[in-house]
Amino acid sequence: MTTAGTTAAKHHLGVRKLLRVADFRRLLASRLAAQWGDGLFQAGLAGAVLFNPERHADPLAVAAGFAVLLLPYSVVGPFAGALLDRWDRRRVLVVANLTRAVFILLTAAAVGLGLEGVPLYASALFVTGVSRFVGSGLSASLPHVVEGDHLVEANAFVTTLGALTAVLGAGCAVGLRAVLGSGDGGSAWTTTFAVLGSLGAAFLASRFARGILGPDEVDEPSRTITAVAMGLLDGARAAWRAPSVAAALLALLAHRAGFGVSLLITLLLMRNTFTDYGPLKAGLAGLGEVAVAGGAGILVAGLVTDRVVDVLGRRGTVCGALLLAAATQLGLGLPMLLPTILVASFLLTFAGQVVKLCVDAAVQGDIGDEVRGRVFALYDTLFNVTQVIAVTGAAAVVPLSGRSPGLVIAATVAYLLGLLGYLLLAKRTASTTSPR
């Protein structure tokens, strides 16, 4: 590892210089449009299911909602990975965004008609599944518009701004619900507005030259069905052959498990237990404040992660983030008070974003382009399945009030186990690659 000053000179290009690259600006704009729509759609759907006076939501209903928002990629992932490494990614991004726009409208119609269960969830599954497809395509394309030495910095900027844009989209959903109403009709119109993000993202992606986003070469079976069937397996093999990627993925999965438990507890506390505390709000408005606190954590992570990695290395940065998450979970989550929940939201989201940025950089820098899409597909699949399993398991035992000290402690243990597993895999990393 080089000295901090030398490393910084090599890896810091600066936002202004990044934005001078036309293809980088276009890819960033497409991502922001897509993530604004994602944030609005997910918040609109959450409001329709969880905070709709015309519907009832218990912990298992909350878990079902998370499954709808997160599990689709476990089905779409193999297709996404294979196709992103097989077809022109520009065309994939255009078609996927247009497809998502259609299913957003179908989901909004289902909400407006008061449909529940399979009819509502089926259309929402397609929206979120295609959204994950688009996200993987954008991530796999980034190394084609940014030089390798600047991937950590560019990825921190893109991911942070994208996450904040998703928070903005969620805020727009809250504002639209206040204007259009919180019942089925208002929720349907709110959800409909998310179509603008998909259409904008499709238009921006169409402006790329054909083939410029890769893949540079195709390393897959000639038959698409065979390639799809092998997608996740190929991604897993590639990740295992890059120990830095395998270790970082394990750390991120531990964080998602702990974070999923915390998120369910927070939702139930906001909905059923907390009352307004001065300027701090309960209910959907309180979740908005939690989202703002989380957005601030994402912003700070984007600003400092690259420089922390320069000083501590990627391994030290990931370990520090997991320790911070464990301390936050126990010290601020356990009291289960409205003020401490908000501070915990900031710190847990900050820690998770730091780990995610390190994982993204590892995949983009240590995985070959011919298989990168499949690794990102595996990454997102594991990411989402882990959180859904954590939420579902917690929903089976959490009281309706959300007050469950045992679950908070379990989330803390998840972070610490993730740290232990990361360190064990990091030893394997040390014998084959640099921790940077």
PDB file of C-alpha atoms in Angstrom, residues 237-350:
ATOM      1  CA  ARG A 237     -17.179 -18.770  -9.248  1.00  0.00           C
ATOM      2  CA  ALA A 238     -15.808 -15.428 -10.402  1.00  0.00           C
ATOM      3  CA  ALA A 239     -16.437 -13.845  -6.985  1.00  0.00           C
ATOM      4  CA  TRP A 240     -14.730 -16.735  -5.198  1.00  0.00           C
ATOM      5  CA  ARG A 241     -11.702 -16.481  -7.479  1.00  0.00           C
ATOM      6  CA  ALA A 242     -11.397 -12.801  -6.442  1.00  0.00           C
ATOM      7  CA  PRO A 243     -11.029 -13.141  -2.636  1.00  0.00           C
ATOM      8  CA  SER A 244     -11.363  -9.391  -2.058  1.00  0.00           C
ATOM      9  CA  VAL A 245     -14.823  -9.570  -3.635  1.00  0.00           C
ATOM     10  CA  ALA A 246     -15.883 -12.647  -1.639  1.00  0.00           C
ATOM     11  CA  ALA A 247     -14.801 -11.068   1.663  1.00  0.00           C
ATOM     12  CA  ALA A 248     -16.509  -7.743   0.904  1.00  0.00           C
ATOM     13  CA  LEU A 249     -19.725  -9.501  -0.137  1.00  0.00           C
ATOM     14  CA  LEU A 250     -19.845 -11.390   3.166  1.00  0.00           C
ATOM     15  CA  ALA A 251     -19.431  -8.127   5.090  1.00  0.00           C
ATOM     16  CA  LEU A 252     -22.236  -6.492   3.137  1.00  0.00           C
ATOM     17  CA  LEU A 253     -24.594  -9.439   3.651  1.00  0.00           C
ATOM     18  CA  ALA A 254     -24.025  -9.276   7.412  1.00  0.00           C
ATOM     19  CA  HIS A 255     -24.901  -5.597   7.347  1.00  0.00           C
ATOM     20  CA  ARG A 256     -28.063  -6.215   5.322  1.00  0.00           C
ATOM     21  CA  ALA A 257     -29.223  -8.849   7.808  1.00  0.00           C
ATOM     22  CA  GLY A 258     -28.774  -6.518  10.773  1.00  0.00           C
ATOM     23  CA  PHE A 259     -30.183  -3.560   8.879  1.00  0.00           C
ATOM     24  CA  GLY A 260     -33.262  -5.533   7.792  1.00  0.00           C
ATOM     25  CA  VAL A 261     -34.125  -6.352  11.398  1.00  0.00           C
ATOM     26  CA  SER A 262     -33.645  -2.708  12.391  1.00  0.00           C
ATOM     27  CA  LEU A 263     -35.820  -1.507   9.535  1.00  0.00           C
ATOM     28  CA  LEU A 264     -38.753  -3.726  10.520  1.00  0.00           C
ATOM     29  CA  ILE A 265     -38.512  -2.606  14.147  1.00  0.00           C
ATOM     30  CA  THR A 266     -38.401   1.051  13.063  1.00  0.00           C
ATOM     31  CA  LEU A 267     -41.454   0.686  10.816  1.00  0.00           C
ATOM     32  CA  LEU A 268     -43.518  -0.892  13.588  1.00  0.00           C
ATOM     33  CA  LEU A 269     -42.372   1.625  16.204  1.00  0.00           C
ATOM     34  CA  MET A 270     -43.269   4.506  13.905  1.00  0.00           C
ATOM     35  CA  ARG A 271     -46.634   3.031  12.987  1.00  0.00           C
ATOM     36  CA  ASN A 272     -47.835   1.637  16.311  1.00  0.00           C
ATOM     37  CA  THR A 273     -45.811   2.972  19.263  1.00  0.00           C
ATOM     38  CA  PHE A 274     -44.112   6.332  18.829  1.00  0.00           C
ATOM     39  CA  THR A 275     -45.909   9.644  19.190  1.00  0.00           C
ATOM     40  CA  ASP A 276     -44.686  13.061  18.073  1.00  0.00           C
ATOM     41  CA  TYR A 277     -41.806  14.382  20.180  1.00  0.00           C
ATOM     42  CA  GLY A 278     -41.422  18.105  19.608  1.00  0.00           C
ATOM     43  CA  PRO A 279     -40.253  18.583  16.004  1.00  0.00           C
ATOM     44  CA  LEU A 280     -39.736  14.817  15.640  1.00  0.00           C
ATOM     45  CA  LYS A 281     -42.700  13.038  14.095  1.00  0.00           C
ATOM     46  CA  ALA A 282     -44.137   9.536  14.233  1.00  0.00           C
ATOM     47  CA  GLY A 283     -46.046   7.728  11.482  1.00  0.00           C
ATOM     48  CA  LEU A 284     -45.249   8.231   7.792  1.00  0.00           C
ATOM     49  CA  ALA A 285     -43.825  11.693   8.483  1.00  0.00           C
ATOM     50  CA  GLY A 286     -41.475  10.094  11.006  1.00  0.00           C
ATOM     51  CA  LEU A 287     -40.319   7.594   8.413  1.00  0.00           C
ATOM     52  CA  GLY A 288     -39.620  10.574   6.189  1.00  0.00           C
ATOM     53  CA  GLU A 289     -37.349  11.990   8.885  1.00  0.00           C
ATOM     54  CA  VAL A 290     -35.659   8.599   9.215  1.00  0.00           C
ATOM     55  CA  ALA A 291     -35.122   8.616   5.445  1.00  0.00           C
ATOM     56  CA  VAL A 292     -33.613  12.100   5.617  1.00  0.00           C
ATOM     57  CA  ALA A 293     -31.250  10.977   8.397  1.00  0.00           C
ATOM     58  CA  GLY A 294     -30.293   7.961   6.310  1.00  0.00           C
ATOM     59  CA  GLY A 295     -29.777  10.192   3.274  1.00  0.00           C
ATOM     60  CA  ALA A 296     -27.403  12.342   5.305  1.00  0.00           C
ATOM     61  CA  GLY A 297     -25.470   9.202   6.232  1.00  0.00           C
ATOM     62  CA  ILE A 298     -25.241   8.245   2.557  1.00  0.00           C
ATOM     63  CA  LEU A 299     -24.001  11.731   1.672  1.00  0.00           C
ATOM     64  CA  VAL A 300     -21.282  11.717   4.329  1.00  0.00           C
ATOM     65  CA  ALA A 301     -20.203   8.219   3.290  1.00  0.00           C
ATOM     66  CA  GLY A 302     -19.845   9.382  -0.289  1.00  0.00           C
ATOM     67  CA  LEU A 303     -17.709  12.314   0.775  1.00  0.00           C
ATOM     68  CA  VAL A 304     -15.297  10.453   3.061  1.00  0.00           C
ATOM     69  CA  THR A 305     -15.102   6.799   1.972  1.00  0.00           C
ATOM     70  CA  ASP A 306     -12.482   7.215  -0.741  1.00  0.00           C
ATOM     71  CA  ARG A 307     -10.206   9.174   1.597  1.00  0.00           C
ATOM     72  CA  VAL A 308     -10.714   6.732   4.471  1.00  0.00           C
ATOM     73  CA  VAL A 309      -9.738   3.900   2.121  1.00  0.00           C
ATOM     74  CA  ASP A 310      -6.584   5.840   1.228  1.00  0.00           C
ATOM     75  CA  VAL A 311      -5.619   5.915   4.915  1.00  0.00           C
ATOM     76  CA  LEU A 312      -6.896   2.575   6.244  1.00  0.00           C
ATOM     77  CA  GLY A 313      -7.056   0.484   3.097  1.00  0.00           C
ATOM     78  CA  ARG A 314     -10.233  -1.203   1.956  1.00  0.00           C
ATOM     79  CA  ARG A 315      -9.934  -3.927   4.601  1.00  0.00           C
ATOM     80  CA  GLY A 316      -9.548  -1.524   7.520  1.00  0.00           C
ATOM     81  CA  THR A 317     -12.406   0.620   6.230  1.00  0.00           C
ATOM     82  CA  VAL A 318     -14.826  -2.309   6.051  1.00  0.00           C
ATOM     83  CA  CYS A 319     -13.852  -3.526   9.527  1.00  0.00           C
ATOM     84  CA  GLY A 320     -14.311  -0.052  10.996  1.00  0.00           C
ATOM     85  CA  ALA A 321     -17.738   0.311   9.371  1.00  0.00           C
ATOM     86  CA  LEU A 322     -18.960  -3.017  10.785  1.00  0.00           C
ATOM     87  CA  LEU A 323     -17.715  -2.130  14.276  1.00  0.00           C
ATOM     88  CA  LEU A 324     -19.486   1.233  14.056  1.00  0.00           C
ATOM     89  CA  ALA A 325     -22.705  -0.494  13.003  1.00  0.00           C
ATOM     90  CA  ALA A 326     -22.530  -2.958  15.914  1.00  0.00           C
ATOM     91  CA  ALA A 327     -21.887  -0.182  18.462  1.00  0.00           C
ATOM     92  CA  THR A 328     -24.698   1.923  17.001  1.00  0.00           C
ATOM     93  CA  GLN A 329     -27.160  -0.954  17.038  1.00  0.00           C
ATOM     94  CA  LEU A 330     -26.514  -1.687  20.696  1.00  0.00           C
ATOM     95  CA  GLY A 331     -26.023   1.839  22.024  1.00  0.00           C
ATOM     96  CA  LEU A 332     -28.668   3.759  20.061  1.00  0.00           C
ATOM     97  CA  GLY A 333     -31.040   1.064  18.827  1.00  0.00           C
ATOM     98  CA  LEU A 334     -31.600  -0.721  22.114  1.00  0.00           C
ATOM     99  CA  PRO A 335     -33.256   2.234  23.947  1.00  0.00           C
ATOM    100  CA  MET A 336     -35.905   2.349  21.161  1.00  0.00           C
ATOM    101  CA  LEU A 337     -36.608   6.058  21.574  1.00  0.00           C
ATOM    102  CA  LEU A 338     -37.534   8.394  18.731  1.00  0.00           C
ATOM    103  CA  PRO A 339     -34.407  10.634  18.999  1.00  0.00           C
ATOM    104  CA  THR A 340     -31.969   7.714  19.248  1.00  0.00           C
ATOM    105  CA  ILE A 341     -33.649   5.935  16.318  1.00  0.00           C
ATOM    106  CA  LEU A 342     -32.968   8.958  14.112  1.00  0.00           C
ATOM    107  CA  VAL A 343     -29.285   9.099  15.092  1.00  0.00           C
ATOM    108  CA  ALA A 344     -29.003   5.349  14.614  1.00  0.00           C
ATOM    109  CA  SER A 345     -30.514   5.699  11.127  1.00  0.00           C
ATOM    110  CA  PHE A 346     -27.769   8.134  10.185  1.00  0.00           C
ATOM    111  CA  LEU A 347     -24.925   5.988  11.522  1.00  0.00           C
ATOM    112  CA  LEU A 348     -26.214   2.605  10.315  1.00  0.00           C
ATOM    113  CA  THR A 349     -26.873   3.929   6.819  1.00  0.00           C
ATOM    114  CA  PHE A 350     -23.458   5.604   6.783  1.00  0.00           C
TER     115      PHE A 350
END
